[in-house]
Each structure stands twice: as C-alpha cells, then as structure tokens.
Amino acid sequence: MVRELMEPDPRPVIAFAGGGASAALAAVALLRATTWLRLPYRIVLVDEHGRHARGAAYSTTDDAHLLNAPVKTMSALPDQPGHLAGWLRRNGHPAGPETFPTRRVYGDYLARTLDETARWAHPYASLETRTARVESARPTAEAVELRLSGGGRLDAAALVVATGNSTEGSVLGRAAPPGTVTDPWHPREGVAALAGCERVLAVGTGLTMVDSALTLTGANPRAVVHAASRTGLLPHAHRPPLATPPGLVDLASGQNGPLPLRGLVRRLRAAVDAYPGDWRHVVDSLRPHTQTLWQGLSPDEQRCFLERLSRRWENARHRMAPETATRVTLLRATGRLRTHGGGVRGVVPAGSALRATLGDGSVVEVDAVLDCTGSAPGRAPLVARLLADGLARPDHLGLGVHTCPRGALVTPSGRVSRRLFALGPPRRGQLYETTAIPEIRDQAEQLAQRIADTVLRDRRDAPTAVV
Ligand SMILES: Cc1cc2nc3c(=O)[nH]c(=O)nc-3n(C[C@H](O)[C@H](O)[C@H](O)COP(=O)(O)OP(=O)(O)OC[C@H]3O[C@@H](n4cnc5c(N)ncnc54)[C@H](O)[C@@H]3O)c2cc1C
C-alpha cells in the first residue's frame, strides 16, 4: 500500500500558482473543455494560504462584505449566465439577477462549482489542492519544475501564474510606520487583526477601504476609521435598474486608426451629457470594449491615462452594492467613517499611538494604519522571480507580465512559452480591464483552449512525476 502511494502518477499536471477565483474559473474551463477528449491529467491548485477557489476576494467570512457586481454578471460559466442565480436558489439564498449576495456565499459557489465539475470529469481528469507558496519555476525539456515553500517540489506539464493582486510594496513606502497592515485580506495579519482597534487610518478610499471600515466598525462599536486618499472620493453606489444599453458612446474610429485618448474622453463626456438616463449606464456600456480601447492607445497615452485619469475612471467604474452604500452613509453620518482628500503626508509615533498628518491639513491620532491601496500584480514575489530568471518579460508599462493573446508568457527574447501562462491581474498592462469575474472568465476559456491544444494533446504519452 505504501509503495503504491509512493509510485509517481504518470498523468501530466497542470499546476496553478495561486488558487483564487482566476485559478478556479480556469480549472473549470479546462475540465469542461477536455473531458470529451478523454485526456488523463491532473489539475493542482497551489495556494499559499489555502484559499482554494476563493482567493483574497471570496474567502472573507464577514457577511457585511457583499459582491460589488450583481448576480447576473457573476456566473462562473460563460455559456450559462443564469448558473449563479440557479445555484443560489437551490442552496437557500433567494436572489434575483440584480441582487448582491455576500462574497462568502459567492466563494462557496465557486468552490462547489469547481468540485462538481471535477467530479463530472472523473476518471480522466482530477483536481488536487495544496497549501504552499510556489517559490520558483524552472522549465526543462519535458516539464516545468516548481519549488514550493517547505521544500516541496512539483513537476508540471504547465504552470499558470494566477497570483492575483499583490499587495507587495505599500504606497506609504518608507513613511509606513512599523506594524502597518499592508494586506487587508491576509487571513491572519489583515484587517481582522485590527478588530480591537478604536482609531484606524485607512490609506485609500476605494472598495477595499469600504469593506475594511465595515469590518472594523462592526467588530468594535467605538471604532472610528479615517480614510485618506489623493482624491478623497468614495465609491459610487450601483443604482437599479442595472441596465447596460449598448452603443451609448460613439466609438467609431477616424480614418487614421484607433481613437486617440483625447477623442475618447471627449466622446465619453458628450455621451454622458446627451444621455437622459443615469451616467452609470454610459460607463457600463464601455465595459465590453475596454480592452480593445486600451490596446488602441499608444503607450504614451496609456501612461497619461494611468497618471491623470485612471483614478476618476476607476471611481466611476467600480461601484458598491446599494446596501453597502446605505451602511457607508450611516457610518459617515455618525462620524465613524471620516474621509480626507490630499493623501497622507506622514505618520510618526506619538506615545503608544501614531500621529498622522493628512493632505487636507488634519492631524489625527490612530492606533493602526491599514493600507487599502494595494494592487501591484507585477510585484507578486513569483512574478518578480520569473522576471528575474528571464522566464517572463514585463509588459510595456511594467504593471505585470507580457503575454500572448491566449495567456502564454513571452520571454525577454520574444519567445512564446509552451509551458508558462498567466491569468487575471498579472495581465493588467496589456489588457487593463482584467481583475473582475467577467473578464477573467473570458480569459479562462481562451487559456483552457490553449492548454488543451498545446500542452495536453502533446503530452498524452509523456509521463510527469510528482515528488
Ligand atoms: C475585496 C474584493 C472584492 C471584489 N469583488 C468583486 C465583485 O464583486 N465582482 C467582480 O467581478 N470582481 C470582484 N473583485 C475582483 C476579482 O474578482 C478578484 O480580483 C479576482 O477574484 C482575482 O482572483 P485571482 O485568483 O486572480 O487573485 P486573488 O484572489 O488575489 O487570488 C490569488 C491567490 O494566490 C495566492 N498566491 C499568490 N502568490 C502565490 C504563490 N507564489 N504561490 C501560491 N499562492 C500564491 C494568494 O495568496 C491568493 O490566495 C473583487 C476583488 C476584491 C479584492
């Protein structure tokens, strides 16, 4: 029996570094795309925190955290837009297409959908999970050797980098006082670790700050959160009906190629002015075109957008559930959430507390600082390691990695990798809109096809060992 367990499994392994929603959606897509081919292989999801299928966004246990997008957009299956709604109904969570369930329940949905798809794919394909960090990858002629934390090793036929939105490198840089929480979603050292604090400075005023403020004020009735960002703008609320009529912005390009950034902004403004309904519809109508529009801009225009316009765009684009907005309004009305524009000038120790000087001139004493700004997929340690090892090259803006259209990594010499792929946030420089479920779901489909075509069919007879 022991010998049997020690024997290497000959089936090729498709490994995912990072086991979050991106990995789950890609694993589902791969299982669905290949089962009829009767290819034997193993999917192994390796997640450093054991947040398999949920990742940072959907592993929260705080039911104040709702989805930021309605049910109708969040199905895991692109060909079944009503799949999530049906699952919710069958599992005792009454929900309509325009409701916003808790992220915990959505995490359950992803995990169960993945499990059920894997059961359906049995006995050809199988699904395994491991709790470890993928430290490095080394392609060989036959496989890619993965080094895992704790001294483990995994030989895979392909590796998908699904490391998500890294929080490495606080915006506060050296000004961050010791003890600053840089990853609000860390299972042990994140916002939950500050649950007893009465005064917290949150850096950032976006959706992560909102969720953190809900957790902190929910855990401690005396807690007050100061939230500071350059603009001081809170997210807008979704406003039903959540219609997205197409074609509200004139995107017809001129004779000289794609629309320049200035022309795009002008047309967006004109569409908002001319539209008799809610401005949100105009913004949402651009969503299916965002990646193409982004790729039509020159690198200089993309940089200009990132520096000057992206904060406003993100604020208009990423909105909170109406119920969340009601809670935020109450927190602000009772002084428990206070927003500040102008950013953070400095934080210094003041006895047992910290004194923060904010850009709007306020000086506040707090017990802890929580960095809610993090989204630096290119700084994820594994991505940095792949770049340093010459296995990947950065995208032209240095936000993540350079990939080919179906997700294969491109090396510094311009070679398209046959074994290394990326999915979700690490593709931000090339796609811009690549962090939400609808876009990741589309990428997952394309990636699955690519892996089926170029990795699995080739590997039918080549053994791959797990050590
Ligand atoms: C709080 C929050 C709420 C959101 N709400 C919505 C929403 O309502 N609707 C929507 O469409 N989108 C939403 N999003 C966006 C989107 O769904 C997520 O960004 C998406 O889940 C990204 O998934 P991911 O798997 O790429 O990354 P992550 O969720 O970050 O998962 C990556 C996982 O990989 C692990 N990891 C990293 N490096 C390694 C390594 N080297 N080895 C092993 N493991 C590693 C990480 O710890 C993490 O568990 C939300 C995002 C956040 C953060």
XYZ file of N, CA and C and ligand atoms in Angstrom, residues 16-24 46-60 65-70 73-74 100-101 103 106 110 130-136 148 161-166 183 185 187 207-208 211 287 317-319 374 380-383 423-426 434-440, ligand 1:
284
model
N -1.412 25.428 -10.931
C -1.748 26.845 -10.797
C -1.001 27.391 -9.592
N -0.225 28.460 -9.799
C 0.396 29.159 -8.672
C -0.578 30.238 -8.246
N -1.246 30.012 -7.105
C -2.354 30.869 -6.696
C -3.628 30.116 -6.985
N -4.441 29.979 -5.954
C -5.639 29.147 -6.136
C -6.923 29.934 -6.041
N -6.896 31.230 -6.368
C -8.084 32.070 -6.194
C -9.137 31.885 -7.278
N -9.969 32.913 -7.426
C -11.076 32.831 -8.381
C -10.562 32.619 -9.800
N -9.431 33.244 -10.140
C -8.900 33.075 -11.505
C -8.571 31.609 -11.757
N -7.856 31.003 -10.814
C -7.483 29.600 -10.975
C -8.737 28.727 -11.039
N -9.718 29.026 -10.190
C -10.941 28.212 -10.169
C -11.661 28.289 -11.520
N -2.194 25.335 -6.243
C -1.280 25.556 -5.119
C -1.522 26.966 -4.591
N -2.041 27.071 -3.384
C -2.313 28.398 -2.819
C -1.608 28.543 -1.484
N -0.900 29.659 -1.336
C -0.084 29.840 -0.123
C -0.926 29.901 1.148
N -2.155 30.373 1.048
C -2.999 30.485 2.238
C -4.114 29.445 2.267
N -4.094 28.519 1.347
C -5.154 27.510 1.321
C -6.514 28.096 0.962
N -6.522 29.235 0.229
C -7.812 29.869 -0.100
C -8.294 29.356 -1.449
N -8.326 28.030 -1.600
C -8.609 27.439 -2.908
C -10.003 27.809 -3.397
N -10.061 28.237 -4.620
C -11.277 28.660 -5.334
C -11.782 30.019 -4.869
N -11.278 30.537 -3.755
C -11.821 31.787 -3.202
C -10.860 32.958 -3.317
N -9.582 32.699 -3.096
C -8.590 33.766 -3.164
C -8.858 34.854 -2.150
N -8.292 36.032 -2.415
C -8.404 37.135 -1.459
C -9.840 37.658 -1.397
N -10.500 37.734 -2.539
C -11.797 38.418 -2.589
C -12.928 37.607 -1.950
N -12.901 36.292 -2.119
C -14.079 35.492 -1.747
C -13.821 34.528 -0.584
N -12.760 34.819 0.192
C -12.519 33.994 1.379
C -12.944 34.728 2.645
N -13.483 35.917 2.501
C -13.945 36.654 3.685
C -15.063 35.882 4.383
N -19.577 41.942 3.829
C -18.899 42.080 2.536
C -19.746 41.481 1.422
N -20.301 42.356 0.616
C -21.168 41.903 -0.481
C -20.399 41.950 -1.793
N -20.909 41.228 -2.777
C -20.357 41.381 -4.127
C -20.507 42.846 -4.548
N -19.605 43.285 -5.382
C -19.696 44.638 -5.929
C -20.337 44.640 -7.307
N -20.795 43.489 -7.719
C -21.448 43.375 -9.027
C -22.655 42.448 -8.844
N -23.718 42.660 -9.640
C -24.933 41.867 -9.429
C -24.788 40.426 -9.918
N -24.107 39.112 -13.562
C -22.826 39.220 -14.267
C -21.786 38.232 -13.746
N -22.125 37.448 -12.720
C -21.086 36.743 -11.971
C -21.089 35.219 -12.145
N -27.169 41.437 -4.780
C -25.729 41.410 -4.473
C -25.507 40.495 -3.266
N -25.252 39.200 -3.492
C -25.062 38.291 -2.359
C -23.755 38.573 -1.619
N -19.971 37.917 -0.344
C -18.829 37.324 -1.042
C -18.507 35.946 -0.483
N -20.578 33.664 -2.448
C -20.021 33.536 -3.807
C -18.789 32.625 -3.798
N -18.168 29.260 -6.056
C -17.000 28.921 -6.884
C -16.429 27.567 -6.470
N -3.172 22.118 -2.880
C -2.045 22.108 -1.949
C -1.909 23.482 -1.311
N -1.573 23.491 -0.042
C -1.333 24.772 0.621
C 0.173 24.980 0.722
N 0.682 25.805 -0.153
C 2.117 26.102 -0.200
C 2.294 27.300 -1.103
N 3.462 27.897 -1.022
C 3.784 29.007 -1.928
C 4.670 28.474 -3.042
N 4.346 28.810 -4.279
C 5.240 28.456 -5.380
C 6.362 29.489 -5.377
N 7.569 29.012 -5.087
C 8.696 29.950 -4.964
C 9.336 30.246 -6.317
N 9.471 29.215 -7.150
C 10.143 29.428 -8.436
C 9.727 28.346 -9.420
N 8.391 24.534 -4.091
C 7.330 25.002 -3.203
C 7.918 25.349 -1.841
N 0.304 31.131 -13.889
C 0.559 32.110 -12.830
C -0.750 32.858 -12.570
N -1.344 32.558 -11.424
C -2.630 33.184 -11.062
C -2.481 33.778 -9.662
N -1.464 34.636 -9.533
C -1.085 35.135 -8.211
C -1.897 36.345 -7.772
N -2.756 36.868 -8.639
C -3.717 37.891 -8.227
C -3.127 39.273 -8.033
N -3.845 40.033 -7.195
C -3.451 41.421 -6.922
C -2.494 41.448 -5.753
N -1.222 41.535 -6.022
C -0.273 41.534 -4.912
C -0.360 42.842 -4.138
N -1.718 44.177 3.804
C -2.618 43.298 3.051
C -3.904 43.092 3.854
N -6.512 41.708 3.241
C -7.179 40.411 3.072
C -6.340 39.239 3.567
N -5.223 36.356 5.733
C -6.115 35.625 6.651
C -5.827 35.866 8.136
N -13.017 50.480 -2.694
C -13.872 49.389 -2.209
C -13.226 48.592 -1.076
N -11.899 48.424 -1.133
C -11.244 47.675 -0.049
C -11.337 48.437 1.259
N -14.897 47.952 2.676
C -15.068 46.661 3.352
C -14.325 46.633 4.680
N -17.802 48.810 -21.065
C -17.118 47.652 -20.478
C -16.699 46.596 -21.511
N -16.124 53.426 -12.433
C -16.331 52.061 -12.919
C -16.619 51.048 -11.784
N -15.860 51.157 -10.649
C -16.000 50.161 -9.575
C -16.949 50.694 -8.513
N -18.124 50.095 -8.434
C -19.139 50.657 -7.538
C -19.532 49.654 -6.447
N -3.399 48.522 -2.229
C -2.563 47.555 -2.941
C -3.176 46.926 -4.177
N 4.195 40.737 -7.292
C 4.000 39.449 -6.601
C 5.333 38.703 -6.648
N 5.770 38.108 -5.521
C 7.106 37.511 -5.493
C 7.358 36.509 -6.623
N 6.383 35.688 -6.971
C 6.636 34.708 -8.037
C 6.805 35.406 -9.388
N 5.993 36.426 -9.634
C 6.114 37.167 -10.889
C 7.494 37.817 -10.952
N -2.757 34.625 -15.905
C -4.221 34.804 -15.928
C -4.599 35.885 -14.922
N -5.518 36.752 -15.303
C -6.061 37.734 -14.359
C -5.153 38.944 -14.171
N -5.060 39.446 -12.925
C -4.360 40.706 -12.675
C -2.940 40.816 -13.255
N -2.105 39.754 -13.316
C -0.773 39.961 -13.900
C -0.796 40.405 -15.366
N -8.873 43.534 -16.280
C -8.539 42.105 -16.156
C -8.647 41.602 -14.721
N -9.395 42.348 -13.886
C -9.475 41.908 -12.491
C -10.857 41.415 -12.077
N -11.871 41.666 -12.861
C -13.215 41.260 -12.415
C -13.616 39.935 -13.078
N -14.624 39.309 -12.494
C -15.014 37.962 -12.922
C -15.347 37.870 -14.426
N -16.142 38.788 -15.007
C -16.481 38.593 -16.429
C -15.255 38.522 -17.323
N -14.269 39.387 -17.077
C -13.072 39.373 -17.932
C -12.218 38.142 -17.645
N -12.089 37.781 -16.379
C -11.269 36.609 -16.039
C -11.911 35.347 -16.628
C -12.287 42.634 -1.930
C -12.577 42.373 -3.362
C -13.879 42.312 -3.824
C -14.151 42.040 -5.157
N -15.433 41.983 -5.585
C -15.682 41.693 -6.881
C -17.026 41.575 -7.360
O -17.984 41.746 -6.626
N -17.202 41.256 -8.680
C -16.159 41.071 -9.531
O -16.381 40.766 -10.707
N -14.902 41.195 -9.097
C -14.647 41.494 -7.812
N -13.362 41.605 -7.378
C -12.278 41.410 -8.352
C -11.965 39.957 -8.671
O -12.983 39.035 -8.513
C -10.733 39.489 -7.983
O -9.701 40.395 -8.151
C -10.399 38.115 -8.504
O -11.044 37.286 -7.625
C -8.961 37.872 -8.704
O -8.720 36.497 -8.477
P -7.282 35.920 -8.535
O -7.414 34.460 -8.303
O -6.593 36.365 -9.769
O -6.498 36.648 -7.370
P -6.596 36.504 -5.793
O -7.987 36.499 -5.328
O -5.678 37.554 -5.264
O -6.010 35.049 -5.517
C -4.667 34.751 -5.724
C -4.255 33.742 -4.660
O -2.936 33.316 -4.933
C -2.182 33.293 -3.733
N -0.781 33.388 -4.152
C -0.098 34.475 -4.598
N 1.162 34.122 -4.935
C 1.266 32.793 -4.717
C 2.318 31.849 -4.906
N 3.523 32.226 -5.367
N 2.100 30.556 -4.584
C 0.886 30.169 -4.105
N -0.131 31.022 -3.898
C 0.048 32.310 -4.223
C -2.726 34.478 -2.967
O -2.447 34.427 -1.585
C -4.222 34.322 -3.252
O -4.831 33.440 -2.345
C -13.073 41.855 -6.042
C -11.762 41.915 -5.576
C -11.502 42.169 -4.259
C -10.071 42.209 -3.770
